[in-house]
CSV table of C-alpha atoms in Angstrom, one decimal:
chain,number,residue,atom,x,y,z
A,1,MET,CA,0.0,0.0,0.0
A,2,ASN,CA,1.3,3.4,-0.9
A,3,LYS,CA,2.2,5.8,1.9
A,4,ILE,CA,0.6,9.2,2.5
A,5,LEU,CA,3.0,11.7,1.0
A,6,VAL,CA,1.0,14.9,1.4
A,7,SER,CA,-1.4,15.5,4.3
A,8,THR,CA,-3.1,18.7,5.3
A,9,ASP,CA,-5.3,19.2,8.3
A,10,ARG,CA,-7.8,22.0,8.3
A,11,ILE,CA,-5.6,24.6,6.6
A,12,LYS,CA,-7.0,28.1,6.1
A,13,LYS,CA,-5.5,30.8,3.9
A,14,ASN,CA,-6.6,34.4,4.2
A,15,TYR,CA,-5.4,37.5,2.4
A,16,TYR,CA,-5.8,41.0,3.6
A,17,ASN,CA,-6.5,44.2,1.6
A,18,LYS,CA,-6.5,47.1,3.9
A,19,ASP,CA,-9.1,46.2,6.5
A,20,LYS,CA,-10.8,43.6,4.4
A,21,LYS,CA,-10.2,39.8,4.9
A,22,LEU,CA,-10.4,37.5,1.9
A,23,MET,CA,-10.8,33.9,2.8
A,24,VAL,CA,-9.4,31.7,0.0
A,25,LEU,CA,-9.1,28.3,1.7
A,26,ASP,CA,-11.3,27.2,4.6
A,27,ASP,CA,-10.5,24.0,6.6
A,28,VAL,CA,-8.9,22.2,3.7
A,29,SER,CA,-7.9,18.6,4.5
A,30,ILE,CA,-6.5,16.2,2.0
A,31,ASN,CA,-4.4,13.1,1.9
A,32,ILE,CA,-2.4,12.3,-1.2
A,33,LYS,CA,-0.5,9.0,-1.5
A,34,THR,CA,2.8,8.3,-3.1
A,35,GLY,CA,2.4,8.1,-6.9
A,36,ASP,CA,-1.1,9.6,-7.0
A,37,LEU,CA,-2.0,11.7,-10.0
A,38,VAL,CA,-4.3,14.4,-8.7
A,39,ALA,CA,-6.4,17.0,-10.5
A,40,LEU,CA,-7.3,20.3,-8.8
A,41,ILE,CA,-10.1,22.2,-10.4
A,42,GLY,CA,-12.2,25.3,-9.6
A,43,PRO,CA,-12.9,28.7,-11.2
A,44,SER,CA,-10.2,31.4,-11.4
A,45,GLY,CA,-9.6,32.9,-7.9
A,46,SER,CA,-11.0,29.8,-6.1
A,47,GLY,CA,-7.6,29.1,-4.4
A,48,LYS,CA,-6.0,26.5,-6.6
A,49,SER,CA,-2.8,28.4,-7.0
A,50,SER,CA,-2.8,29.3,-3.3
A,51,LEU,CA,-3.1,25.6,-2.3
A,52,LEU,CA,-0.3,24.6,-4.7
A,53,HIS,CA,2.0,27.4,-3.3
A,54,ILE,CA,1.3,26.2,0.2
A,55,LEU,CA,2.1,22.6,-0.7
A,56,GLY,CA,5.2,23.9,-2.5
A,57,LEU,CA,6.4,25.8,0.6
A,58,ILE,CA,6.2,29.1,-1.2
A,59,GLU,CA,3.4,30.4,1.0
A,60,LYS,CA,2.4,29.6,4.6
A,61,PRO,CA,-1.2,28.8,5.6
A,62,THR,CA,-2.9,31.2,7.9
A,63,SER,CA,-3.6,28.2,10.2
A,64,GLY,CA,-3.7,24.4,10.1
A,65,LYS,CA,-1.1,21.6,9.8
A,66,ILE,CA,0.8,20.2,6.9
A,67,LYS,CA,2.9,17.0,6.6
A,68,LEU,CA,5.1,16.5,3.6
A,69,PHE,CA,7.2,13.3,3.2
A,70,GLY,CA,6.3,12.4,6.8
A,71,GLU,CA,7.6,15.8,8.2
A,72,ASP,CA,5.5,18.1,10.2
A,73,LEU,CA,6.2,21.5,8.6
A,74,ASN,CA,5.4,23.4,11.8
A,75,LYS,CA,8.4,21.7,13.4
A,76,LEU,CA,10.9,22.5,10.6
A,77,SER,CA,13.2,25.5,10.3
A,78,ASN,CA,13.3,27.6,7.1
A,79,LYS,CA,16.6,26.0,6.2
A,80,GLU,CA,15.1,22.5,6.4
A,81,LYS,CA,12.1,23.6,4.3
A,82,ASP,CA,14.5,25.0,1.7
A,83,ILE,CA,16.3,21.7,1.5
A,84,ILE,CA,13.0,19.9,0.9
A,85,LYS,CA,12.0,22.4,-1.9
A,86,GLN,CA,15.4,22.0,-3.5
A,87,LYS,CA,15.6,18.2,-3.5
A,88,LYS,CA,12.0,16.9,-3.5
A,89,ILE,CA,9.6,19.4,-5.1
A,90,SER,CA,9.2,20.9,-8.5
A,91,ILE,CA,6.6,23.6,-9.4
A,92,ILE,CA,5.3,24.5,-12.9
A,93,PHE,CA,4.1,28.1,-12.4
A,94,GLN,CA,1.2,29.6,-14.3
A,95,ASN,CA,3.4,32.5,-15.4
A,96,ASN,CA,6.5,30.3,-16.1
A,97,ASN,CA,8.9,32.2,-13.8
A,98,LEU,CA,11.8,31.8,-16.3
A,99,LEU,CA,15.1,33.7,-15.6
A,100,GLU,CA,15.2,36.4,-18.3
A,101,ASP,CA,19.0,36.6,-18.4
A,102,PHE,CA,19.5,32.9,-19.1
A,103,THR,CA,18.9,30.9,-22.2
A,104,ALA,CA,16.3,28.1,-22.5
A,105,LEU,CA,19.0,25.5,-21.9
A,106,GLU,CA,20.4,27.4,-18.9
A,107,ASN,CA,17.0,27.8,-17.4
A,108,ILE,CA,16.4,24.0,-17.7
A,109,LEU,CA,19.7,23.0,-16.1
A,110,MET,CA,19.6,25.6,-13.3
A,111,PRO,CA,17.8,23.3,-10.8
A,112,LEU,CA,20.6,20.7,-11.2
A,113,ILE,CA,23.3,23.3,-10.8
A,114,ILE,CA,21.6,24.7,-7.6
A,115,ARG,CA,21.5,21.1,-6.3
A,116,GLY,CA,25.3,20.8,-6.9
A,117,GLU,CA,25.3,18.5,-9.8
A,118,ASN,CA,28.2,18.4,-12.4
A,119,ILE,CA,27.8,21.2,-15.0
A,120,LYS,CA,28.7,19.0,-18.0
A,121,ILE,CA,26.4,16.2,-17.0
A,122,SER,CA,23.6,18.8,-16.2
A,123,ARG,CA,24.0,20.3,-19.7
A,124,THR,CA,23.7,16.9,-21.3
A,125,LYS,CA,20.5,16.2,-19.3
A,126,ALA,CA,19.1,19.7,-20.2
A,127,ASN,CA,19.6,19.0,-23.9
A,128,LYS,CA,17.7,15.8,-23.5
A,129,PHE,CA,14.8,17.5,-21.9
A,130,LEU,CA,14.8,20.3,-24.5
A,131,LYS,CA,14.3,17.5,-27.1
A,132,LEU,CA,11.5,16.0,-25.0
A,133,VAL,CA,9.6,19.3,-25.1
A,134,LYS,CA,10.5,19.7,-28.8
A,135,LEU,CA,12.6,22.8,-28.4
A,136,GLU,CA,16.1,21.7,-29.2
A,137,MET,CA,16.3,24.4,-31.9
A,138,ARG,CA,15.7,27.0,-29.2
A,139,SER,CA,18.4,26.1,-26.8
A,140,ASN,CA,20.3,29.4,-27.0
A,141,HIS,CA,17.2,31.6,-27.1
A,142,PHE,CA,16.3,33.8,-24.2
A,143,PRO,CA,12.8,33.9,-22.8
A,144,SER,CA,12.0,37.2,-24.5
A,145,GLU,CA,12.8,35.5,-27.8
A,146,LEU,CA,10.3,32.6,-27.2
A,147,SER,CA,6.6,32.5,-27.6
A,148,GLY,CA,4.3,32.0,-24.6
A,149,GLY,CA,3.9,28.4,-25.4
A,150,GLU,CA,7.6,27.8,-25.9
A,151,GLN,CA,8.3,29.5,-22.5
A,152,GLN,CA,5.8,27.2,-20.9
A,153,ARG,CA,7.5,24.2,-22.4
A,154,VAL,CA,10.9,25.4,-21.1
A,155,ALA,CA,9.3,25.8,-17.6
A,156,ILE,CA,7.9,22.2,-17.8
A,157,ALA,CA,11.2,20.8,-18.8
A,158,ARG,CA,12.9,22.7,-15.9
A,159,ALA,CA,10.4,21.1,-13.4
A,160,LEU,CA,10.7,17.6,-14.8
A,161,ILE,CA,14.5,17.5,-15.0
A,162,LYS,CA,14.7,17.3,-11.2
A,163,LYS,CA,12.8,14.0,-11.2
A,164,PRO,CA,10.9,15.4,-8.1
A,165,ILE,CA,9.1,13.3,-5.6
A,166,LEU,CA,6.3,15.9,-5.7
A,167,LEU,CA,5.3,17.8,-8.8
A,168,LEU,CA,2.9,20.7,-8.5
A,169,ALA,CA,1.6,22.1,-11.8
A,170,ASP,CA,-0.5,25.2,-12.2
A,171,GLU,CA,-2.3,25.1,-15.5
A,172,PRO,CA,0.7,23.5,-17.2
A,173,THR,CA,-0.8,23.5,-20.7
A,174,GLY,CA,-2.6,26.9,-20.5
A,175,SER,CA,-0.5,28.5,-23.2
A,176,LEU,CA,-0.2,25.5,-25.5
A,177,ASP,CA,-2.2,24.6,-28.6
A,178,GLU,CA,-4.2,21.4,-28.6
A,179,LYS,CA,-1.5,19.3,-30.3
A,180,ASN,CA,1.3,20.4,-27.9
A,181,SER,CA,-1.1,20.3,-24.9
A,182,ASP,CA,-1.8,16.6,-25.6
A,183,TYR,CA,1.8,15.8,-26.1
A,184,ILE,CA,3.0,17.7,-23.0
A,185,ILE,CA,0.4,16.2,-20.6
A,186,GLU,CA,1.3,12.7,-21.8
A,187,LEU,CA,4.9,13.5,-21.2
A,188,ILE,CA,4.2,14.8,-17.7
A,189,LEU,CA,2.1,11.7,-16.9
A,190,SER,CA,4.5,9.2,-18.4
A,191,LEU,CA,7.5,10.6,-16.5
A,192,SER,CA,5.5,10.8,-13.3
A,193,LYS,CA,4.6,7.2,-13.6
A,194,LYS,CA,8.1,6.2,-14.6
A,195,ASN,CA,9.8,8.1,-11.7
A,196,LYS,CA,6.9,7.4,-9.2
A,197,THR,CA,6.3,11.1,-8.9
A,198,THR,CA,3.3,12.3,-7.1
A,199,SER,CA,1.7,15.0,-9.2
A,200,VAL,CA,-1.0,17.6,-8.4
A,201,ILE,CA,-2.2,19.4,-11.5
A,202,ALA,CA,-4.5,22.5,-11.4
A,203,THR,CA,-6.4,22.6,-14.6
A,204,HIS,CA,-9.6,23.5,-16.4
A,205,ASN,CA,-9.0,20.9,-19.1
A,206,LEU,CA,-11.5,18.1,-18.8
A,207,ASP,CA,-9.4,15.8,-21.0
A,208,ILE,CA,-6.6,16.1,-18.6
A,209,ILE,CA,-8.9,15.4,-15.6
A,210,LYS,CA,-10.0,12.1,-17.2
A,211,LYS,CA,-6.4,10.9,-17.3
A,212,LEU,CA,-5.7,11.4,-13.6
A,213,ASP,CA,-6.4,9.2,-10.6
A,214,ILE,CA,-8.6,11.5,-8.5
A,215,SER,CA,-10.0,15.0,-8.8
A,216,PHE,CA,-10.8,17.6,-6.2
A,217,LYS,CA,-12.7,20.8,-6.6
A,218,ILE,CA,-12.3,24.0,-4.6
A,219,GLU,CA,-15.6,25.8,-4.1
A,220,LYS,CA,-16.1,28.7,-1.7
A,221,GLY,CA,-12.9,27.8,0.1
A,222,LYS,CA,-13.8,24.1,0.6
A,223,LEU,CA,-12.2,21.1,-1.0
A,224,ILE,CA,-14.5,18.4,-2.2
A,225,GLU,CA,-13.9,15.3,-4.3
A,226,PHE,CA,-15.0,15.7,-7.9
A,227,LYS,CA,-16.6,12.7,-9.5
A,228,LYS,CA,-15.6,12.3,-13.1
């Protein structure tokens, strides 16, 4: 039986604008097992990105408890959390978050360099992932020289090259045409299964949802299982 990899217990997330409180997540509890492929759906502004950012240790919940990889995050130092992010988690951001002063190839190999891997070996791996996302002819192009869809494919390759234990993807095919979208989601799912990666994918694409193991919907701050 697969172990619980991600566990949240009644987490809340509030944002504040002047004196007004905006509640985005309300008592969200979820258990995700190792190797699960999870869809996260809901309208824009429902809290999908916030939940992914919390699971990715980018944001902190207003309250509640989170366990990742068996570790209670409330008991970890910031340094310990940074190590978890660096070694075990990859995030595909909705806005790509590419480094503008680095080429496509350099953006992809950056996580391996940060992790202390050999530069030559990292470059070879990065070239392989450029080919996987069909951008080998764009290796020396900077993000400003790439289309939105090409930038998104670079961001996807950068996330996948780490072979993360936990992959968090925020609308990973949002800027892609139908053909590239189908190819990229199959790539994400095949590599997730091959590497036993647990993946949580926020999406509006019903075709993607059908390919995942379980789906959850965020509605008025609550998380409910969505029956496909």
